[in-house]
mmCIF file of C-alpha atoms and ligand atoms in Angstrom:
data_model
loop_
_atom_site.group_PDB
_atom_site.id
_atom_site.type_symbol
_atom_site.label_atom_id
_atom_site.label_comp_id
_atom_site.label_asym_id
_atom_site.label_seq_id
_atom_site.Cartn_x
_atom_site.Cartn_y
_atom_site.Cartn_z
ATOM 1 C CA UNK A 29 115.051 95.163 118.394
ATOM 2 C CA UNK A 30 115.722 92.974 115.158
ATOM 3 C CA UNK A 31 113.398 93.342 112.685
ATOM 4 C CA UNK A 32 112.918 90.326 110.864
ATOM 5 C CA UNK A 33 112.710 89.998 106.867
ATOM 6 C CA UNK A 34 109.896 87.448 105.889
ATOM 7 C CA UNK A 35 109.701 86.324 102.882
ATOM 8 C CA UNK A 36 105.805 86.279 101.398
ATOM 9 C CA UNK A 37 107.241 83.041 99.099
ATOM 10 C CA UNK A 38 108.133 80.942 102.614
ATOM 11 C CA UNK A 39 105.437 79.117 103.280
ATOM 12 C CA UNK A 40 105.771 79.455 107.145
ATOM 13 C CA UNK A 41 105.651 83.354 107.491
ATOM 14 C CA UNK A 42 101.774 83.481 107.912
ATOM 15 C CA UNK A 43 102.305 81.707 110.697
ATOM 16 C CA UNK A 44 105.460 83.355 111.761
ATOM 17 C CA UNK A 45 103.707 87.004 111.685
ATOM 18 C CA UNK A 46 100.089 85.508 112.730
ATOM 19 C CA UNK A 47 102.127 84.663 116.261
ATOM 20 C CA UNK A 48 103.904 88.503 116.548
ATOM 21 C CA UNK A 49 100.166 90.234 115.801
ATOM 22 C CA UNK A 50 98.899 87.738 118.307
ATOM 23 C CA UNK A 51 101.657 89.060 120.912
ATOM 24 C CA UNK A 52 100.922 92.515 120.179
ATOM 25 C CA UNK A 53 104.162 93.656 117.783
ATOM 26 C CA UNK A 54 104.396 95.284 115.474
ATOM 27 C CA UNK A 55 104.445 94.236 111.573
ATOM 28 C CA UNK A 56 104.601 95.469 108.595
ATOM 29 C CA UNK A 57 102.373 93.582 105.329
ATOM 30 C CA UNK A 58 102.376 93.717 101.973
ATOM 31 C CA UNK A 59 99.375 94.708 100.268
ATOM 32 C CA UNK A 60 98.127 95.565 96.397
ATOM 33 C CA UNK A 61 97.939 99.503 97.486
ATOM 34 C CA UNK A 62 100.782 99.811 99.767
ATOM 35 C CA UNK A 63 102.932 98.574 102.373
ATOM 36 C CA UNK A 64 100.866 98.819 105.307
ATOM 37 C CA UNK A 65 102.447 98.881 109.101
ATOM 38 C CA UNK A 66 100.094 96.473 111.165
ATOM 39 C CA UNK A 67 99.206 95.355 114.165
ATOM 40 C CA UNK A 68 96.127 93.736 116.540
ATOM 41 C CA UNK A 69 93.298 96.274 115.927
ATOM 42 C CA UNK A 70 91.284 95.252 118.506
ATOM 43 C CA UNK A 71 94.221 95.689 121.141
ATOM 44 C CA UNK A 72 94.997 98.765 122.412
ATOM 45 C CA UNK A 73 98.512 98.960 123.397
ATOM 46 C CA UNK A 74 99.674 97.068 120.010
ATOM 47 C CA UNK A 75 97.421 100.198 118.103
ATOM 48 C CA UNK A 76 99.290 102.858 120.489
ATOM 49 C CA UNK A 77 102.865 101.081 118.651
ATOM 50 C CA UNK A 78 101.645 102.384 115.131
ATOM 51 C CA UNK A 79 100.948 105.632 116.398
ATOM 52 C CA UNK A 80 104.623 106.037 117.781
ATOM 53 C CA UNK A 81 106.282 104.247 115.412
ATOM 54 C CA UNK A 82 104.998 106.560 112.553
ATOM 55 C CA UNK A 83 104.741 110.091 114.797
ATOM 56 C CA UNK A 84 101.710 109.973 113.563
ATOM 57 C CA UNK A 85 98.480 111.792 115.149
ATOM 58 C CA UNK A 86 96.195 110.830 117.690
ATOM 59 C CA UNK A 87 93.335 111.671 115.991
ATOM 60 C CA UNK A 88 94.082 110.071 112.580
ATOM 61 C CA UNK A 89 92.182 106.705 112.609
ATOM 62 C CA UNK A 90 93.298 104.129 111.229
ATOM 63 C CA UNK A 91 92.027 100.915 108.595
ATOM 64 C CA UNK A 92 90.930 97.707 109.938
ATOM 65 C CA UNK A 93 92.242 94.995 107.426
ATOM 66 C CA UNK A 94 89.863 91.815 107.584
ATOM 67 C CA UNK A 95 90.363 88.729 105.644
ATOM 68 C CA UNK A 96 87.109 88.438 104.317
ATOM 69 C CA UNK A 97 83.603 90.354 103.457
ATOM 70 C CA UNK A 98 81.668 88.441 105.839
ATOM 71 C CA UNK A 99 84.060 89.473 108.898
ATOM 72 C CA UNK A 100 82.074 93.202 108.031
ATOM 73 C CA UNK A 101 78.967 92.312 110.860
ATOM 74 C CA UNK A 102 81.944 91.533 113.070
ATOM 75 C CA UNK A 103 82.689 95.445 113.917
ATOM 76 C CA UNK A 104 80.166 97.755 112.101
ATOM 77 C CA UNK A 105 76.473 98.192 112.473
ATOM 78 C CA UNK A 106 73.674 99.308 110.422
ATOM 79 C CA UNK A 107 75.427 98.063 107.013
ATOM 80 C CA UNK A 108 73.717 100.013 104.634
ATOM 81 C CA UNK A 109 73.197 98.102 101.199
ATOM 82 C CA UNK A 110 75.707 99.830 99.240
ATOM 83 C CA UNK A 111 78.972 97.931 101.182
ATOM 84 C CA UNK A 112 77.387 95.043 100.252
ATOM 85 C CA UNK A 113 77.459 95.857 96.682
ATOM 86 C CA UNK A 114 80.854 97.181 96.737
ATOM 87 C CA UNK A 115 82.422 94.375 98.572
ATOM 88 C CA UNK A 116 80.968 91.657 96.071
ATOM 89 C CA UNK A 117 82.258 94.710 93.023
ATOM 90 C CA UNK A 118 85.618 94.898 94.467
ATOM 91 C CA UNK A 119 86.997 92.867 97.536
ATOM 92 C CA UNK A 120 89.549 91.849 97.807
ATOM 93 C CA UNK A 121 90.434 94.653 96.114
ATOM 94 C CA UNK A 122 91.775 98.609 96.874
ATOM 95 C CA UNK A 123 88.398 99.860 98.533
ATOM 96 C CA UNK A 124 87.879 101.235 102.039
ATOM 97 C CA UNK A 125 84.806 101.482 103.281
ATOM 98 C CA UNK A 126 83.748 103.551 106.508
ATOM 99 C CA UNK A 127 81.145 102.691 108.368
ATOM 100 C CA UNK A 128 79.568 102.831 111.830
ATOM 101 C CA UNK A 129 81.387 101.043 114.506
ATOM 102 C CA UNK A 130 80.609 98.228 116.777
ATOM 103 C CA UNK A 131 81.934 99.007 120.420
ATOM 104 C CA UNK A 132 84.361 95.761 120.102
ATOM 105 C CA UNK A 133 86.773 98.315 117.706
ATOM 106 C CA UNK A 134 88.821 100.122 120.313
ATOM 107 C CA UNK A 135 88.260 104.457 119.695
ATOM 108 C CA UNK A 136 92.040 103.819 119.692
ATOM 109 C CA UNK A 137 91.746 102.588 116.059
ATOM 110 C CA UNK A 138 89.380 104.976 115.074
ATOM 111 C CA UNK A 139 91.072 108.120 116.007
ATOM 112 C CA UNK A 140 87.905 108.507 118.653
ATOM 113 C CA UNK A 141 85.572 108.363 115.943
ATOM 114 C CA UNK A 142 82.145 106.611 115.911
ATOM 115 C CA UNK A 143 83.309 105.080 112.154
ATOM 116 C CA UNK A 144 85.786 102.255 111.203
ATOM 117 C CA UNK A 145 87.502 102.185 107.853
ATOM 118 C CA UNK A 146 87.476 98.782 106.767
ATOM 119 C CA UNK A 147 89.125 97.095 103.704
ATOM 120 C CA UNK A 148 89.762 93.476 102.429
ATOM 121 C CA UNK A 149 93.235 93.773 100.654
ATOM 122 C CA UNK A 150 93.885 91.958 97.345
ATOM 123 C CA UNK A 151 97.023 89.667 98.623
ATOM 124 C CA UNK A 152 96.932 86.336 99.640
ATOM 125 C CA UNK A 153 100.225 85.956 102.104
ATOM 126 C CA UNK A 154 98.450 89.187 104.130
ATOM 127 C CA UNK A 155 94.820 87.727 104.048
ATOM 128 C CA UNK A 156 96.485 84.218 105.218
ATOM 129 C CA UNK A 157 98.341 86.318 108.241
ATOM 130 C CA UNK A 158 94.788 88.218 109.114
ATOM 131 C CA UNK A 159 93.057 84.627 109.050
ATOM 132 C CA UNK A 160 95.506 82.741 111.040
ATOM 133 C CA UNK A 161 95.984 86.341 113.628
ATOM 134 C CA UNK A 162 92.089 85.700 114.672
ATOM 135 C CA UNK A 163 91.964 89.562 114.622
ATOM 136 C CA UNK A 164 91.601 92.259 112.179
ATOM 137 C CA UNK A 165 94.906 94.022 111.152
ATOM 138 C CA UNK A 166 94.793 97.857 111.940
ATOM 139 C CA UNK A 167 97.389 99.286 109.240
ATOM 140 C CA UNK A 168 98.410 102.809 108.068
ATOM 141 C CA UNK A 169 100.623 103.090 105.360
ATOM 142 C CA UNK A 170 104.140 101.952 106.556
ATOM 143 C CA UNK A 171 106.132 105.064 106.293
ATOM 144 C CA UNK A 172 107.065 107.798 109.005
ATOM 145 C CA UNK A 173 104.293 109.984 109.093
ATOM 146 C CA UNK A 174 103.961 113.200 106.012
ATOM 147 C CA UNK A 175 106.415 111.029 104.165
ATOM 148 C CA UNK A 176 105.857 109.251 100.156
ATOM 149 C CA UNK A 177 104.204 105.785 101.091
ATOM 150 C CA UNK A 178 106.083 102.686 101.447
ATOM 151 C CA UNK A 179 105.927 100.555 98.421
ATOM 152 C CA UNK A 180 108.944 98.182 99.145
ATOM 153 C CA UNK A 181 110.200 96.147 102.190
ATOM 154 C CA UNK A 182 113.070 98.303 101.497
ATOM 155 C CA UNK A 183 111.436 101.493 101.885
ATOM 156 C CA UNK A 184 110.139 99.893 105.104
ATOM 157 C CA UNK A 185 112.825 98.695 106.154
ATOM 158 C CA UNK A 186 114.546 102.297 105.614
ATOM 159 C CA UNK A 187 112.060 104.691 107.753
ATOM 160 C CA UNK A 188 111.716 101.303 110.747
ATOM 161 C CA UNK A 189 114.537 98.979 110.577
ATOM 162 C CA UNK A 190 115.371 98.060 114.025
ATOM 163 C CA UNK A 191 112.117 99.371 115.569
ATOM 164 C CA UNK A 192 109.415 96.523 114.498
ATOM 165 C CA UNK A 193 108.992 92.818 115.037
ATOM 166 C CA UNK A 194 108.530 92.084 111.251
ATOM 167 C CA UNK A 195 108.645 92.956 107.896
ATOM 168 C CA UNK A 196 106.983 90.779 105.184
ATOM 169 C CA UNK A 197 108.701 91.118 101.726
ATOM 170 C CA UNK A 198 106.194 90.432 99.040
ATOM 171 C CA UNK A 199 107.422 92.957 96.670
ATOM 172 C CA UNK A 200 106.572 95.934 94.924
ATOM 173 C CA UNK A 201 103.269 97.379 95.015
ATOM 174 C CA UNK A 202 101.245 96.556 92.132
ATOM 175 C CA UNK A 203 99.016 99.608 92.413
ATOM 176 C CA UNK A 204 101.645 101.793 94.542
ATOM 177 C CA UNK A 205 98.705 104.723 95.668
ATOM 178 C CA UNK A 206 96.350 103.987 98.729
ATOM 179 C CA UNK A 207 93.474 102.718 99.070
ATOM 180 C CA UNK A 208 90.030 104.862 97.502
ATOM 181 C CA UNK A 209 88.349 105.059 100.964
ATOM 182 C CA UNK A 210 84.109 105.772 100.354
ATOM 183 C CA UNK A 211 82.284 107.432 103.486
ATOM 184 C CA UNK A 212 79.014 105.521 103.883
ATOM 185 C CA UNK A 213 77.713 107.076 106.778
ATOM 186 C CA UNK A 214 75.969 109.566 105.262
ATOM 187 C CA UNK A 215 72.974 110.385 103.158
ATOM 188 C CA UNK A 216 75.176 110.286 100.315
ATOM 189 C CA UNK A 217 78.199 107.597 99.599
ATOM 190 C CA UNK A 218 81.287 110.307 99.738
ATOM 191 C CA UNK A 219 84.632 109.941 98.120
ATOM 192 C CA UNK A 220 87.400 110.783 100.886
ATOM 193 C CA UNK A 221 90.054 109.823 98.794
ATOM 194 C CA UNK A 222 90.823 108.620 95.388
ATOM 195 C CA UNK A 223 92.896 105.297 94.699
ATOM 196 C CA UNK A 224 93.045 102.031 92.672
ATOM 197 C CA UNK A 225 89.012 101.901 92.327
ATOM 198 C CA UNK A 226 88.306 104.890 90.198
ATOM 199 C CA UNK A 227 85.229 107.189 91.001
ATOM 200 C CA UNK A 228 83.737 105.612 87.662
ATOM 201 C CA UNK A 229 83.658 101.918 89.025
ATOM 202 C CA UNK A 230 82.303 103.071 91.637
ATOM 203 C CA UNK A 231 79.178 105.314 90.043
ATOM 204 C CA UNK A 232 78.968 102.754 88.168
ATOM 205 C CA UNK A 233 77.809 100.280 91.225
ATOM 206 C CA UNK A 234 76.406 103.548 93.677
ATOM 207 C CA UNK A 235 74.686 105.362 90.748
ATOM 208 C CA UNK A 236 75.697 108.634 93.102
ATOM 209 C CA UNK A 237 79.070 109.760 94.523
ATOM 210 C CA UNK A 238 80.277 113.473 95.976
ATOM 211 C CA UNK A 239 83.707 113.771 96.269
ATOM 212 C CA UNK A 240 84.967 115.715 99.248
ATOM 213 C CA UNK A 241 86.601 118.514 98.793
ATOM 214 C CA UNK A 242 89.878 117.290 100.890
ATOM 215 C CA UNK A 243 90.427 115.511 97.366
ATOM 216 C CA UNK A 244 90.923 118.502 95.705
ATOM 217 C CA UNK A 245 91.874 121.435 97.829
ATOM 218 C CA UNK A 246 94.087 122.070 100.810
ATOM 219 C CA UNK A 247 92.523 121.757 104.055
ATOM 220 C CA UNK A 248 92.823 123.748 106.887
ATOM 221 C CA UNK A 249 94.670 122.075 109.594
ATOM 222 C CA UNK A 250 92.372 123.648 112.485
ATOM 223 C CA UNK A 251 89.403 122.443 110.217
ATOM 224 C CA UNK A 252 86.570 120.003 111.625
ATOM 225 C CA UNK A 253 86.782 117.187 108.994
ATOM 226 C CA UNK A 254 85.152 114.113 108.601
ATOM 227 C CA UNK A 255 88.769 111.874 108.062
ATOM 228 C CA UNK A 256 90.574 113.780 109.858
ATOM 229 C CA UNK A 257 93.855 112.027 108.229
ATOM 230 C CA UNK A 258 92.908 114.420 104.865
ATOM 231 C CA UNK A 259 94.132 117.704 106.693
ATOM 232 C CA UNK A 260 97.896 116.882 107.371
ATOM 233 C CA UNK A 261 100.392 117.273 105.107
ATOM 234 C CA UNK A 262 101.097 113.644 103.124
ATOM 235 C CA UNK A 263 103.898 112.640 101.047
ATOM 236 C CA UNK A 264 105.946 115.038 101.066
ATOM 237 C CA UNK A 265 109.582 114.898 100.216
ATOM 238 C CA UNK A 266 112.042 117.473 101.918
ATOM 239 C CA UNK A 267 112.390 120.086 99.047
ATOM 240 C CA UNK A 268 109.680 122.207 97.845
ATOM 241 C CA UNK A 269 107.415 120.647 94.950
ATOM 242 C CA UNK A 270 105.929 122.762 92.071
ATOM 243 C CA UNK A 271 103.464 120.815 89.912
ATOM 244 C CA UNK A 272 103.987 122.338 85.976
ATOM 245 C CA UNK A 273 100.752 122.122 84.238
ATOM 246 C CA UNK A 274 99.986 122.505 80.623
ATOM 247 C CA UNK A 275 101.141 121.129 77.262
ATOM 248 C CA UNK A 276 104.525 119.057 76.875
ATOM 249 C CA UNK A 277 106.325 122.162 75.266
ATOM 250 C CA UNK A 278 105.296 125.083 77.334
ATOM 251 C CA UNK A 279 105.885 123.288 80.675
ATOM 252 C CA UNK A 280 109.323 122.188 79.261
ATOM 253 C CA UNK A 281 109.987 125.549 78.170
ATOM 254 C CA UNK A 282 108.882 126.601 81.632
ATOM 255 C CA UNK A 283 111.063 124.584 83.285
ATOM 256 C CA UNK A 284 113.908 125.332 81.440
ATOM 257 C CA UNK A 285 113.321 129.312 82.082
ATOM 258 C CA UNK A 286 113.436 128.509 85.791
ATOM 259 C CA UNK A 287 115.445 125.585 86.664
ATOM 260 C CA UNK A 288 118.562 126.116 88.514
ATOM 261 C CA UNK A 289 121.973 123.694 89.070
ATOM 262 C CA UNK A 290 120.474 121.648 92.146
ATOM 263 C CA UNK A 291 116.885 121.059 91.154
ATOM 264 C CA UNK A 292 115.409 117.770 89.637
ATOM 265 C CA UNK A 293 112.626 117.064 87.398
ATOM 266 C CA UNK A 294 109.840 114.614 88.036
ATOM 267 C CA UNK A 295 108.527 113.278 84.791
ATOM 268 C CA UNK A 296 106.573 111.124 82.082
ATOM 269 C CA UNK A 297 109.046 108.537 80.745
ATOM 270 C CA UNK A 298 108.052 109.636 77.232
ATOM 271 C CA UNK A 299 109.165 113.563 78.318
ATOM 272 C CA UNK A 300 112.818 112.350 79.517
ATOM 273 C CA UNK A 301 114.367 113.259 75.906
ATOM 274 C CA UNK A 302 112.909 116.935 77.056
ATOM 275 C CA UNK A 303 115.082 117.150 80.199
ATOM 276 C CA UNK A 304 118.101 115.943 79.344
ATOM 277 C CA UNK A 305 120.288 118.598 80.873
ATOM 278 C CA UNK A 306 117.665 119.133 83.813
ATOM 279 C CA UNK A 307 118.649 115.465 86.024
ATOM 280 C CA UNK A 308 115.266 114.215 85.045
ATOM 281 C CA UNK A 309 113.245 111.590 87.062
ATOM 282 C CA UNK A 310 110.267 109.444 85.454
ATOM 283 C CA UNK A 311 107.922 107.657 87.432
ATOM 284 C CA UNK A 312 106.189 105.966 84.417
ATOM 285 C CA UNK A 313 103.942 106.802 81.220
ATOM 286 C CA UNK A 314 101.706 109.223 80.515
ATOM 287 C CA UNK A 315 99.857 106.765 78.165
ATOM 288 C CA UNK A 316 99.498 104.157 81.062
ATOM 289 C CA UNK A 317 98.157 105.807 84.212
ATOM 290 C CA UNK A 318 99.044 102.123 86.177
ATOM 291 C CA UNK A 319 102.656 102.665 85.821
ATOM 292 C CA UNK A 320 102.017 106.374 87.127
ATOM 293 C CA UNK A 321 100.762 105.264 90.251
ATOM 294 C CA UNK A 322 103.070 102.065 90.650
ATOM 295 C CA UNK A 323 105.978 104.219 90.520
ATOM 296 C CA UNK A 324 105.022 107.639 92.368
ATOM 297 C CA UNK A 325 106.311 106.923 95.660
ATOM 298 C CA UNK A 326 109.533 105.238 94.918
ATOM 299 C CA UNK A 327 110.039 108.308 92.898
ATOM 300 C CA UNK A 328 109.129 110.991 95.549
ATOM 301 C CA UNK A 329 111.353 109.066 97.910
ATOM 302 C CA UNK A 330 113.970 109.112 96.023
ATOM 303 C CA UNK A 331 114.004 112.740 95.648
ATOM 304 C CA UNK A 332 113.652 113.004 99.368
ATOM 305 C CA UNK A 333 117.061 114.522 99.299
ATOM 306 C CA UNK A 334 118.055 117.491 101.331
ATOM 307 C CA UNK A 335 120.958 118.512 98.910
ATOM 308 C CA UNK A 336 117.581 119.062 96.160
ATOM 309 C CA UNK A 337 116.396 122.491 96.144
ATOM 310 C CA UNK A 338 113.237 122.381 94.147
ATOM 311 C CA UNK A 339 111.538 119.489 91.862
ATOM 312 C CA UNK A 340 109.665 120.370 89.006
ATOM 313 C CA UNK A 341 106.814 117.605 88.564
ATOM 314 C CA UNK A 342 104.805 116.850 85.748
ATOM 315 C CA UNK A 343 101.105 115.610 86.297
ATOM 316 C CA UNK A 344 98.676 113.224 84.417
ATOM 317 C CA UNK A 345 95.244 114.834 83.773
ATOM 318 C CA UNK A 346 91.460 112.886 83.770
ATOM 319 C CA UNK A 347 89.908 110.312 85.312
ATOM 320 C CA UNK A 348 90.144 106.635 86.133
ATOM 321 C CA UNK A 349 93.662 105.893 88.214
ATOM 322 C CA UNK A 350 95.123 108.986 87.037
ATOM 323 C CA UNK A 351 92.848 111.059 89.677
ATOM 324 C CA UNK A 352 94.434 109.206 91.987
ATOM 325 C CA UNK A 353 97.971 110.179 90.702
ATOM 326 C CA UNK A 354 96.867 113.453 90.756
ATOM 327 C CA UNK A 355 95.475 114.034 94.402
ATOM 328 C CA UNK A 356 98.580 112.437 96.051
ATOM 329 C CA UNK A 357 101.075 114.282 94.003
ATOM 330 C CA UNK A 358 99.086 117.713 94.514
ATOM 331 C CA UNK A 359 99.513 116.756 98.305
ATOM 332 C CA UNK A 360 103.377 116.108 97.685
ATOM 333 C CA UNK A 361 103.556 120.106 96.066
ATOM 334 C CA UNK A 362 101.194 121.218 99.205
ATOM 335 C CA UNK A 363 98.950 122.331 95.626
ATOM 336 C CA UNK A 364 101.375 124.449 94.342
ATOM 337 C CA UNK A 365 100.902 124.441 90.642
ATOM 338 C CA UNK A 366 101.896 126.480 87.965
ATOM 339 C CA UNK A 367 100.124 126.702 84.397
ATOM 340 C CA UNK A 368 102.900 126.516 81.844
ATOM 341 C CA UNK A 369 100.584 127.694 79.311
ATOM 342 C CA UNK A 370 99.583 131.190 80.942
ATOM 343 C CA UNK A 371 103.025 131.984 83.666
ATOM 344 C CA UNK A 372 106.316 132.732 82.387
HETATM 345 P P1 LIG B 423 96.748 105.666 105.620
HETATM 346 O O1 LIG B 423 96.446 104.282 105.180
HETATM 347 O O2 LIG B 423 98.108 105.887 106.177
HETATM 348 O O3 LIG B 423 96.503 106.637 104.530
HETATM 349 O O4 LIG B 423 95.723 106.035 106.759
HETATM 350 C C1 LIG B 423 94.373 105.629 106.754
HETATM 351 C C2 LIG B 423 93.459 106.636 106.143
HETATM 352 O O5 LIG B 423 92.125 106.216 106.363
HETATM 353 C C3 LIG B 423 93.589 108.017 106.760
HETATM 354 O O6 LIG B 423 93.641 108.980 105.741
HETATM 355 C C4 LIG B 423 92.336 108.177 107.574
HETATM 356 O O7 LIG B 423 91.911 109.510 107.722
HETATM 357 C C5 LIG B 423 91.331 107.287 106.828
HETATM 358 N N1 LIG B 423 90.327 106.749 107.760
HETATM 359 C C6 LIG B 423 90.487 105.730 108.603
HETATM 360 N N2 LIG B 423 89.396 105.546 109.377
HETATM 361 C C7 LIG B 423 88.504 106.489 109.007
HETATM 362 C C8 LIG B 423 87.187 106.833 109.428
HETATM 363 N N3 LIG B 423 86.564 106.177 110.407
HETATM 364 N N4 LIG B 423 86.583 107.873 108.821
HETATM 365 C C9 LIG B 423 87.207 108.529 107.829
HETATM 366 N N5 LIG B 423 88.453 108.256 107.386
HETATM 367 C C10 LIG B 423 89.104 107.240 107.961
HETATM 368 MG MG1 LIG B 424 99.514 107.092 104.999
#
């Protein structure tokens, strides 16, 4: 197959990748978060592509991508007041909501769940495709499965070339992570994973949030799990990762004790001076968490190297986007972290 390369600045790829959804390809869309690899979510077969395209579970569900808030009625029921307050807080925007299911969204999509994960992403080519499709997009992130996310055509291009209909170009990612995704299904509205929309926006709408303990811990991969996507291992280039906690002197001095001719450093851009002789890596600034999650997966991607041994990574601490950075690059080192201020 020949993939084709659409540009989001044409003004006729909507239309282009509207008609390949419609026929039940495969494509993969630009959003805010990610690059996400989409097709018809209300049609079986076209859902059963993603799946083998990615190697990616059965029982991993998938988001529903809609163009609009008020498409929500369309495939969930009993809408509790909350979604309604988040999607007027932050769609289109880097939120996913799950909800109960109308029986229109195929189990397919949801991984056999009675829940849909819905989001309205924050790009205007990709909403224009979803409108002018008739259908709501179902979309993973674009990369082969326990891979970094795919925050380029290019990276796209580089894991599917060849084996999908279409590939929209619109760029880098401007936020880079994926979406937060909220459980509201429950008593309580439960963060499943962190993103773009920081737990404080969202108190700050809910007045309540637990976060799930997939956020912060390994979980088991026999475990019973509410999304079941949280238990497999994510993001992972092909070299061990060790995350060095602590201040910017002991974990240099850590590193430096330990690192070995064939092992790379992931870093702040303001620590580079400190690795000179170590083949650093940044993937932005400490002082600006945005450019920490913008750049993450390009990073890990590019140290998806087999000739790498280890990488050493260095990790932002607190809240807002930088929990975000955090949980995905805690997933890329399996949570394997050392504290630079109490190991030698
Ligand atoms: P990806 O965009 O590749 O990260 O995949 C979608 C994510 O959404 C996965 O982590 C899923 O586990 C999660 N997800 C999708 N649908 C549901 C649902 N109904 N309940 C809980 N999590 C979901
Ligand atoms: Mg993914």
């Amino acid at each position: 197959m020949n993939t084709l390369l659409l540009s989001a600045l044409d003004a006729k790829t909507p239309a282009i990748a509207a008609e390949l959804i419609r026929q039940g390809e495969l494509v993969a869309i630009p959003t805010e978060t990610v690059y996400g690899l989409g097709a018809d979510g209300l049609n079986e077969a076209a859902v059963a592509k993603i799946f083998e395209a990615k190697g990616r579970p059965q029982d991993n569900p998938l988001i529903l991508h809609i163009w609009d808030a008020s498409q929500m009625e369309q495939f969930c029921h009993d809408i509790p007041k909350a979604a309604y307050d988040l999607a007027k807080a932050f769609w289109p925007g880097p939120l996913t909501m799950v909800l109960p299911a109308r029986q229109i969204v195929p189990r397919r999509t949801t991984g056999g769940l009675d829940t849909v994960a819905l989001r309205c992403p924050d790009n205007a080519v990709t909403r224009e495709i979803i409108r002018l499709s008739g259908v709501p997009i179902a979309a993973p992130s674009a990369n082969i499965s326990g891979k970094p996310s795919t925050t380029t055509a290019q990276h796209v291009l580089h894991d599917h070339d060849g084996k999908i209909a279409a590939v929209v170009d619109g760029g880098p990612c401007r936020v880079g992570v994926e979406s937060t995704i909220v459980d509201l299904t429950e008593d309580r509205p439960r963060l499943l994973r962190p993103g773009g929309i920081t737990p404080e926006q969202l108190i700050a709408v809910l007045g309540d949030l637990v976060v799930d303990k997939a956020v912060t811990a390994q979980i088991d991969k026999d475990a019973v799990v509410k999304a079941p996507g949280m238990k497999y291992r994510h993001y992972a280039p092909s070299e061990p990762v060790v995350i060095v906690a602590g201040s910017r002197e002991k974990a240099a001095a850590y590193i430096h004790r330990h690192f070995t001719p064939g092992d790379r450093v992931l870093c702040f851009e303001e620590e580079l001076p400190l690795y000179a002789d170590c083949n650093p890596l940044s993937y932005g600034q400490e002082a600006d968490a945005n450019t920490l999650s913008a750049g993450l997966f390009a990073a890990l991607r590019e140290l998806d190297d087999p000739r790498i041994h280890q990488v050493y990574a260095r990790c932002p601490v607190g809240g807002g986007v930088a929990y975000a950075v955090q949980n995905r690059l805690k997933k890329a080192a399996a949570f394997h972290i050392v504290d630079a201020e109490v190991e030698e």
